[in-house]
Coordinates of C-alpha atoms and ligand atoms in Angstrom, one line a residue:
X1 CA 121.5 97.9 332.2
X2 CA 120.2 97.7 328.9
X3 CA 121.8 99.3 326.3
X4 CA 120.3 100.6 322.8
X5 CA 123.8 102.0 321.4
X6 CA 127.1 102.2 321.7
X7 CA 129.7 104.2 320.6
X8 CA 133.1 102.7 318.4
X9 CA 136.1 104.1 318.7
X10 CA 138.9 104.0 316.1
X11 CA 142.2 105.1 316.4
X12 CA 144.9 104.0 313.8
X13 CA 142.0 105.4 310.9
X14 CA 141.7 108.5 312.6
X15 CA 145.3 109.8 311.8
X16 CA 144.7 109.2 307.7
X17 CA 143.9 112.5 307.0
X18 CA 141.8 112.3 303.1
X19 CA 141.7 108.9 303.5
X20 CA 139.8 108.7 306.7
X21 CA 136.0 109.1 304.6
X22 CA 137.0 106.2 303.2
X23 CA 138.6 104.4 305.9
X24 CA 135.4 105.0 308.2
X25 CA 133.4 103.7 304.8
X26 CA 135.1 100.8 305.2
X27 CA 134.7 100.6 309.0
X28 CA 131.1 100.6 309.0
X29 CA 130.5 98.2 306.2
X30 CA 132.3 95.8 308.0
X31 CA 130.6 96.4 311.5
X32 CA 127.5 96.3 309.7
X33 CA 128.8 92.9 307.8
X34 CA 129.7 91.4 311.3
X35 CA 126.8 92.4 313.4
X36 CA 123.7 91.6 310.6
X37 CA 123.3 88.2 312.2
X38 CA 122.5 89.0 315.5
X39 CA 119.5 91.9 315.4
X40 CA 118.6 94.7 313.3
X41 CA 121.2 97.7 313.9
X42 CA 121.5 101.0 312.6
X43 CA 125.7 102.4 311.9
X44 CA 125.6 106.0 312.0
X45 CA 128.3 108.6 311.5
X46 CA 128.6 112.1 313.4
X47 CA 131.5 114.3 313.6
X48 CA 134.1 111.7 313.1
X49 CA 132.3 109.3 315.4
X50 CA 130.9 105.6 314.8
X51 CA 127.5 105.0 316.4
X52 CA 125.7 101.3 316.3
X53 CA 122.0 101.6 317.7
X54 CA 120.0 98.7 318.0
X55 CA 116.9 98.9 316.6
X56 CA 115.2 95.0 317.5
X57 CA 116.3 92.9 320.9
X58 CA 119.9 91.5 320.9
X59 CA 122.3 89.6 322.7
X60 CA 124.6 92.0 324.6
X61 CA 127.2 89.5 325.2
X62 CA 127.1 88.4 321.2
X63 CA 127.2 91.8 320.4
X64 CA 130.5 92.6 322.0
X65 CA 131.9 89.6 321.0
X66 CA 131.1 90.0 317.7
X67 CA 132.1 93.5 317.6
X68 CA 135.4 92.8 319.1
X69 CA 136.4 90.0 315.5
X70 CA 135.9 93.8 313.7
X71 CA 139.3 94.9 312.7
X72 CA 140.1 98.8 313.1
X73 CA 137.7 99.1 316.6
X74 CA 139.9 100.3 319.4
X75 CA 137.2 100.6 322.1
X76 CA 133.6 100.2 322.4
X77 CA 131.6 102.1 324.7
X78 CA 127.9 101.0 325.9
X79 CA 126.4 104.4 325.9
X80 CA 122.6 105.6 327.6
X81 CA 120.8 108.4 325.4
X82 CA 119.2 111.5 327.0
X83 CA 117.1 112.7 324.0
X84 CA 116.1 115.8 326.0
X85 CA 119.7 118.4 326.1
X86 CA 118.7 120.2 329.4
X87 CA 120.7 120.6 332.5
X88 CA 118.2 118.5 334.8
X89 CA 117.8 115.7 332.2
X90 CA 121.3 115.1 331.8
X91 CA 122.0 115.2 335.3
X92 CA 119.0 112.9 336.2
X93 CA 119.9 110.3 333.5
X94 CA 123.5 110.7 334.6
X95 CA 122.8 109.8 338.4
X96 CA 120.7 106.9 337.5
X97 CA 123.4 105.9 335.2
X98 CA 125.8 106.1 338.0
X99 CA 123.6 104.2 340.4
X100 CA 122.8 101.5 338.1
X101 CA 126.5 100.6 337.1
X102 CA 128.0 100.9 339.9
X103 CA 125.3 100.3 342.9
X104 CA 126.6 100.9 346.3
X105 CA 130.4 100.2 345.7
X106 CA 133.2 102.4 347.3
X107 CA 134.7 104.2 343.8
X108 CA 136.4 107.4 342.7
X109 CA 135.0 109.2 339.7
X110 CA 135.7 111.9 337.3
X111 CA 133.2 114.0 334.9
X112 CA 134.5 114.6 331.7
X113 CA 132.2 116.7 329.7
X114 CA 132.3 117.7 326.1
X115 CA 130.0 119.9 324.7
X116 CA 129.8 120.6 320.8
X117 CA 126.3 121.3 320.6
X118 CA 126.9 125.3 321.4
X119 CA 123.3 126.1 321.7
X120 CA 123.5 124.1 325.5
X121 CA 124.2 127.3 327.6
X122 CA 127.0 125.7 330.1
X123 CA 130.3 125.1 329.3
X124 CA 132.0 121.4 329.6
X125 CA 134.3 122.7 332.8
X126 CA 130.6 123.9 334.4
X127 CA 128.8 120.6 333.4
X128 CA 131.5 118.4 335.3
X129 CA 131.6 120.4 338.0
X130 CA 127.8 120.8 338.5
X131 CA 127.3 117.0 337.8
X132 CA 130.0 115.8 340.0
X133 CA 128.5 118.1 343.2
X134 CA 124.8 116.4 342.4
X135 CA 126.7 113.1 342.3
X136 CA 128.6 113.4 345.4
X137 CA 125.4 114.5 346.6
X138 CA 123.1 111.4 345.6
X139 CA 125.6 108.8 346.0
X140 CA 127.7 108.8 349.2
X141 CA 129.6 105.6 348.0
X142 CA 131.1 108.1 345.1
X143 CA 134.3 110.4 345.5
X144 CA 136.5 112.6 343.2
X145 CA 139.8 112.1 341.9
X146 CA 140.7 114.2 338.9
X147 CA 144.0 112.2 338.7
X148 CA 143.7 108.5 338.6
X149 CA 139.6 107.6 338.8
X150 CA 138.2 104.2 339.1
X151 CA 135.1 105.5 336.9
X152 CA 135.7 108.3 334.3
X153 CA 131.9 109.3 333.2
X154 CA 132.0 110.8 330.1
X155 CA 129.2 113.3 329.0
X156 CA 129.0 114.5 325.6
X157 CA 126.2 116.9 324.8
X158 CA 125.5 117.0 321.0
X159 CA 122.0 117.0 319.4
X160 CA 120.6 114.5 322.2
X161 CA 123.5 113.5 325.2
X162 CA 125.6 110.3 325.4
X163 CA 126.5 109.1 328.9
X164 CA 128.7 106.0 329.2
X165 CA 132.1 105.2 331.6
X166 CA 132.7 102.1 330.3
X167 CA 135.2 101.2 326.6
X168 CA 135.5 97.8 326.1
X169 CA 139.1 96.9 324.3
X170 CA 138.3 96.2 320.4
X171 CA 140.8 93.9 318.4
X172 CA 142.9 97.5 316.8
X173 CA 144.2 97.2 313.6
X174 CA 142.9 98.9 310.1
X175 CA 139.4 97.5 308.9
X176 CA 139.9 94.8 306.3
X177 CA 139.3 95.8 303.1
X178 CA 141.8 99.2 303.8
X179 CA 144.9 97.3 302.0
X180 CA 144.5 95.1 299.4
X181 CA 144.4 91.3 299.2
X182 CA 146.6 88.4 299.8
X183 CA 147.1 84.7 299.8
X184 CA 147.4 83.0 302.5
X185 CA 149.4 79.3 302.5
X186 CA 146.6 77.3 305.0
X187 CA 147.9 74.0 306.1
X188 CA 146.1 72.7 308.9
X189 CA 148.7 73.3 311.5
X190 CA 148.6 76.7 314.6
X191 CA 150.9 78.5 312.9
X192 CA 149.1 79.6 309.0
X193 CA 145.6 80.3 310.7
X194 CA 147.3 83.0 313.3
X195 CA 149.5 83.8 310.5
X196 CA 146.2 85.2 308.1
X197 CA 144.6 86.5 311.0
X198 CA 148.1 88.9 311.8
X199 CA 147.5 90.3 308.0
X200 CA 144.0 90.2 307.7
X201 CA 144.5 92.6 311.0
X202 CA 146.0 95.6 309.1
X203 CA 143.3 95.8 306.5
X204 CA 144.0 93.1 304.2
X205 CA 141.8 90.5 302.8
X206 CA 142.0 87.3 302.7
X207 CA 141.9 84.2 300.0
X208 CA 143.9 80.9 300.9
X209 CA 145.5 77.4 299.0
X210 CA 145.4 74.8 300.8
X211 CA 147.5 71.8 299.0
X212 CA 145.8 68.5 298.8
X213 CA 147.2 65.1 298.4
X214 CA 144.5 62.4 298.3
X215 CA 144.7 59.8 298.7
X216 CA 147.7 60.3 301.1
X217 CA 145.9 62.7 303.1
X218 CA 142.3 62.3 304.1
X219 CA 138.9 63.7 303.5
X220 CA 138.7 64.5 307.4
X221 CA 142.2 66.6 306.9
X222 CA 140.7 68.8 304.2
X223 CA 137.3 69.6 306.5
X224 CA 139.5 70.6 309.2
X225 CA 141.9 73.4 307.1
X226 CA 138.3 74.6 305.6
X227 CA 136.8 74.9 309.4
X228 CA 140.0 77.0 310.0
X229 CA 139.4 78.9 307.0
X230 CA 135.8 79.5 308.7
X231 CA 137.1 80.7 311.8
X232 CA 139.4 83.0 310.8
X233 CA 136.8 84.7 308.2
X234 CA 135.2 85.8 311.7
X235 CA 137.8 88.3 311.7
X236 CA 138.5 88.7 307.9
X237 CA 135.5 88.2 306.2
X238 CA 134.6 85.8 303.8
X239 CA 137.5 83.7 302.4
X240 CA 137.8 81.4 298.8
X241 CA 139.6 79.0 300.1
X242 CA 141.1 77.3 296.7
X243 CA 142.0 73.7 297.5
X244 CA 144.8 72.1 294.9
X245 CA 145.5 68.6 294.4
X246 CA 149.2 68.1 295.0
X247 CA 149.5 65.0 295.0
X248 CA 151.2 63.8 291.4
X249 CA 153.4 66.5 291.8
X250 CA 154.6 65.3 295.2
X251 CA 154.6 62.1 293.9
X252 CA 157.3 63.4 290.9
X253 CA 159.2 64.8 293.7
X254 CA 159.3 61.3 295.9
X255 CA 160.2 59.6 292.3
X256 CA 162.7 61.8 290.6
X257 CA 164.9 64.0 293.4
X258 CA 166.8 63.2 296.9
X259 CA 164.9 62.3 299.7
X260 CA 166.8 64.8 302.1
X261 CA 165.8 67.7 299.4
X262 CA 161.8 66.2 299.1
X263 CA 160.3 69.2 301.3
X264 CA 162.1 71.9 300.2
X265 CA 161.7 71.1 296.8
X266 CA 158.2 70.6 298.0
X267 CA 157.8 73.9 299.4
X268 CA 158.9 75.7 296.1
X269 CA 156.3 74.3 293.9
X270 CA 153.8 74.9 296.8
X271 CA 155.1 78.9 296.6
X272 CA 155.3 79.1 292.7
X273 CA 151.3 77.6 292.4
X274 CA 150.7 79.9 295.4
X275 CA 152.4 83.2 293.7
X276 CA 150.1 82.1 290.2
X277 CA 147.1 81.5 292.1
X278 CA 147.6 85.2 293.8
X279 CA 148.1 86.6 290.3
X280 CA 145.1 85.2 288.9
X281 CA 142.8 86.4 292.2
X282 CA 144.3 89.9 292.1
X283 CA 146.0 89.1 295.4
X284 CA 149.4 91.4 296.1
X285 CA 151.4 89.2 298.0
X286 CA 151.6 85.4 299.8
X287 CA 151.2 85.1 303.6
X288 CA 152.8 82.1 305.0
X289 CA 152.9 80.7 309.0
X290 CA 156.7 80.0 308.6
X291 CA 159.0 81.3 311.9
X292 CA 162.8 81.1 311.8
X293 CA 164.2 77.9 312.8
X294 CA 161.2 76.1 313.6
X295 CA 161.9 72.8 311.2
X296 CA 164.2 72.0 308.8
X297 CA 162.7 73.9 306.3
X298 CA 162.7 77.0 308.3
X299 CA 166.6 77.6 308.6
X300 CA 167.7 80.8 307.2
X301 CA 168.6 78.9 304.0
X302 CA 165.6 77.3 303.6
X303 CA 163.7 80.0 304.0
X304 CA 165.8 81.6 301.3
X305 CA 165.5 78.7 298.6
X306 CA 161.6 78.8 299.2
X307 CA 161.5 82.6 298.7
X308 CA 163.6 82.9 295.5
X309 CA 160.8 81.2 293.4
X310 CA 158.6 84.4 294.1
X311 CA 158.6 87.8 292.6
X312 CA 155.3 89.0 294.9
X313 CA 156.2 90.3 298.5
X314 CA 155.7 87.3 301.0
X315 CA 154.8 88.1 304.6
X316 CA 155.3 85.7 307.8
X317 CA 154.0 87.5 310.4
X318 CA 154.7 84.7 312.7
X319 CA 158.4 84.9 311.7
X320 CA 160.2 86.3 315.1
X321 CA 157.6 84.7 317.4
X322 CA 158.0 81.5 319.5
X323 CA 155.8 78.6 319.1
X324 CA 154.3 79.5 322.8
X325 CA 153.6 82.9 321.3
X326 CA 152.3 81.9 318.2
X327 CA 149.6 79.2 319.8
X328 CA 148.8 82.1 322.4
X329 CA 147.4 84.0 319.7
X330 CA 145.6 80.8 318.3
X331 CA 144.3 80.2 321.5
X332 CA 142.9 83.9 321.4
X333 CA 141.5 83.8 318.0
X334 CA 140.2 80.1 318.5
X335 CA 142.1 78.6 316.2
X336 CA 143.6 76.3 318.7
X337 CA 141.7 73.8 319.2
X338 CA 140.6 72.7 315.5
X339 CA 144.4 73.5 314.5
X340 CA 146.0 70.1 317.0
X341 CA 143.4 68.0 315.7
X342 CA 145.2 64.8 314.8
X343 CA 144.8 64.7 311.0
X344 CA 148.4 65.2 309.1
X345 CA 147.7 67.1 306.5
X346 CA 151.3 65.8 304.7
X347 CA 151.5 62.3 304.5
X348 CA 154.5 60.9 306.4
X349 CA 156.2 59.3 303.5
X350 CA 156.8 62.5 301.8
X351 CA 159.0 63.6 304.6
X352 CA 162.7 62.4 304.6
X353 CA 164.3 61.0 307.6
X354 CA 167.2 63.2 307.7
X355 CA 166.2 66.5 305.4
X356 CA 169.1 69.0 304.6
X357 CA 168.6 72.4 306.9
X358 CA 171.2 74.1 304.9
X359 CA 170.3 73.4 301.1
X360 CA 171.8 75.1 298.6
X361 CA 170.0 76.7 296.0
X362 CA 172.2 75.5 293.2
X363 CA 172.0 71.9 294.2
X364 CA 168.2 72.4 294.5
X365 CA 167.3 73.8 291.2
X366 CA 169.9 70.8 289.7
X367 CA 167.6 68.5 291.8
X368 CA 164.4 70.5 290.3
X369 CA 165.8 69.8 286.8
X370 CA 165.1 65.7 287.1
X371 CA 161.6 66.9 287.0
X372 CA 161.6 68.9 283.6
X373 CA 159.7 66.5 282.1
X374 CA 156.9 66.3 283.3
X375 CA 156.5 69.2 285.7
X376 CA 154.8 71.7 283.6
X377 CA 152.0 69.3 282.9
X378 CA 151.4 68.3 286.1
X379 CA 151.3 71.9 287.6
X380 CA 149.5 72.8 285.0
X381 CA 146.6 69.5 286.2
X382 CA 147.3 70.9 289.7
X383 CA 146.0 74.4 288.8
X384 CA 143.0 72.7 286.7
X385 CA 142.0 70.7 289.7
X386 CA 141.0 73.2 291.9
X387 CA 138.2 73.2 293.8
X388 CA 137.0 76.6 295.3
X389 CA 134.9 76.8 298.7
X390 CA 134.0 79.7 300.4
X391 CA 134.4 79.9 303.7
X392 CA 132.3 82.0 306.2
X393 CA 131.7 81.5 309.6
X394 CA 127.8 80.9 309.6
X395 CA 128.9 77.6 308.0
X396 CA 131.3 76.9 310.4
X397 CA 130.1 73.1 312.2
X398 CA 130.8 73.3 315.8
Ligands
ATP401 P1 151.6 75.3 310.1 O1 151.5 75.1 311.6 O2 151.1 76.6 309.6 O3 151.2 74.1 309.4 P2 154.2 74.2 310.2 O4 154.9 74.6 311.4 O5 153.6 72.9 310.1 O6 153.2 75.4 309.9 P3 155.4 73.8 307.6 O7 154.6 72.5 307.4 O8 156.8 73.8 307.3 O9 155.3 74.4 309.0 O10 154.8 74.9 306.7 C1 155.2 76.2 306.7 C2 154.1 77.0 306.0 O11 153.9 76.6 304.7 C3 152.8 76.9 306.7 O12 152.7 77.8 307.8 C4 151.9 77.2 305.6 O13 151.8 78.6 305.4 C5 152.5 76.6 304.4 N1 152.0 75.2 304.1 C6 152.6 74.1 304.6 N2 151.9 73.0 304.1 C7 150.8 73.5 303.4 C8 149.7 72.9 302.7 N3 149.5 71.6 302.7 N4 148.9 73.8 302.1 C9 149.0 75.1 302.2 N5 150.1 75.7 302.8 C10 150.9 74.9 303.4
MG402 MG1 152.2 72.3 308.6

């Protein structure tokens, strides 16, 4: 079957009441945004309903996937168009609808008509039934079941007549660009990548930091935290990924304070350039990949000493998840893969042997006060060293 249109189907957006012009605004920018590579496609709006009509050839495969990266699409249904709104029409299209799905298979079906163009004379109940006796009658492999139906054929008459049976499951969530913007802490590891994608998911854009430390960490590191910057702008749109050398200020760090307190220190100056960087990009809050107890720096206490250098809420969506869980969604989103590619993006002689999992924040910020010195300077190089690279996914390199 070839289709010409489809319709979307939103949920979450649905229930926002004044808000929903503008939610469905930002619905069908980003459809239009995600499917512009792939054919020429009209977005249409009727009645509280998404339509996409394809208007040159396409890829039906590429379309669906593409469709299914759009945040805030539920379900998406391949839909026939009867342009004529009379009884025989519909029911013609609908039986050679029927018999082109579905062929000669054993199924149960179930009409579900909806009729809001009043000028068609029958009501829905009279549709369904007089459908479903012309079905039974031109397709013996077809029975009823009102209750549980292999094949619910949905008929909805309006101007012209939509036919399809079929929704697709769409990623859910709110479209991004419906809440605001955050920054999101990419390292090159599974867990940040899934981490911006969880956010991005409930309407929020996107912008990253990734921190640098040439010469400690190579060329091939930075290419790989961009290329996940590119794959998850297939969900989130476009990303400035704002890349920051780090490396005198690690280098202070290794100098001037304990070895067992180098990452968490570390981690601080990482959240307090973050939390600026955010500032300056109108962002709201930080996004990290960090998940209780996973390393040393994770521990309840850690995770504390990081946090009290920001005054911006920071989410970690991956918090309560596993690792098993957290690299299932990578694996979904296609993260994965570029993620366990073998380049450290922290050189090992940053990281201490034995580092402490239960620092306290007193002793850190005494630790933190061997670098007065010199530490304003150097974040202040750090934040005139950035470099800024947008990443999209039509640049990703596969
Ligand atoms: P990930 O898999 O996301 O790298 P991880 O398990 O390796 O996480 P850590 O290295 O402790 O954990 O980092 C915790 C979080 O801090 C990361 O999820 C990321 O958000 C942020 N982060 C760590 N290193 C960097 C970096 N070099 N640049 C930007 N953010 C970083
Ligand atoms: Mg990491």
């Amino acid at each position: 079957m070839e289709y010409k249109a489809f319709l979307i189907k939103y949920a979450e957006i649905g229930t926002k009441g004044k808000n929903r012009y503008m939610f469905e605004d930002v619905l069908c920018k980003q459809i239009k945004e995600h499917v512009a590579r792939l054919g020429e496609f009209v977005i249409r709006r009727e009645y509280g309903r998404v339509f996409l009509e394809a208007e040159s050839a396409y890829d039906y495969e590429d379309l669906i996937a593409e469709l299914q990266k759009v945040f805030g699409i539920v379900g998406i249904c391949p839909i026939v168009v009867e342009e004529v709104v009379e009884f025989e029409a519909i029911k013609n299209k609908a039986i050679a609808y029927m018999k082109e799905c579905y062929g000669n298979k054993e199924l149960t079906f179930k009409v579900n008509a909806r009729r809001t163009n009043k000028a068609f004379p029958m009501q829905s109940m009279e549709i369904n039934g007089e459908i479903g006796h012309h079905l039974l009658e031109e397709c013996p492999n077809l029975k009823v079941d009102v209750h549980h139906p292999d094949i619910m054929l949905n008929i909805e008459v309006r101007n012209q007549v939509y036919i399809y049976s079929q929704i697709i499951k769409g990623a859910g969530g709110l479209p991004v660009g419906t809440n605001g913007k955050a920054m999101l802490l990419l390292s090159g590891g599974i867990d940040s990548p899934v981490a911006g994608y969880m956010i991005s998911k409930r309407g929020v854009e996107l912008e990253a930091v990734y921190f640098n430390a040439p010469p400690y960490t190579s060329e091939r590191a930075k290419q790989k935290v961009i290329d996940l910057a590119r794959i998850v702008s297939g969900y989130s749109g476009t990303i400035r990924l704002h890349i920051v050398n780090f490396t005198d200020i690690q280098l202070a760090i290794y100098e001037k304070c304990p070895h067992e307190e180098l990452t968490i220190i570390m981690r601080r100056y990482m959240m307090k350039i973050a939390e600026e960087l955010a500032k300056q990009n109108k962002c709201q809050a930080l996004i990290t990949g960090e998940s209780i107890g996973q390393v040393a720096s994770q521990t309840m206490q850690s995770l504390a000493c990081t946090n009290e250098v920001c005054t911006i809420p920071v989410f970690r969506p991956c918090v309560g998840m596993d690792k098993q869980e957290i690299v299932d969604i990578s694996e979904q989103i296609d993260t994965y893969e570029t993620s366990i590619l073998p380049y450290e993006d922290c050189c090992t002689i940053f990281v201490a042997k034995h580092p402490v999992t239960k620092p306290i924040l007193e002793i850190i910020k005494r630790s933190e006060e061997k670098l007065a010195d010199v530490i304003d300077e150097l974040m202040e190089k750090a934040m005139d060293s950035i470099e800024v690279v947008e990443a999209k996914i039509e640049d990703l390199t596969k």
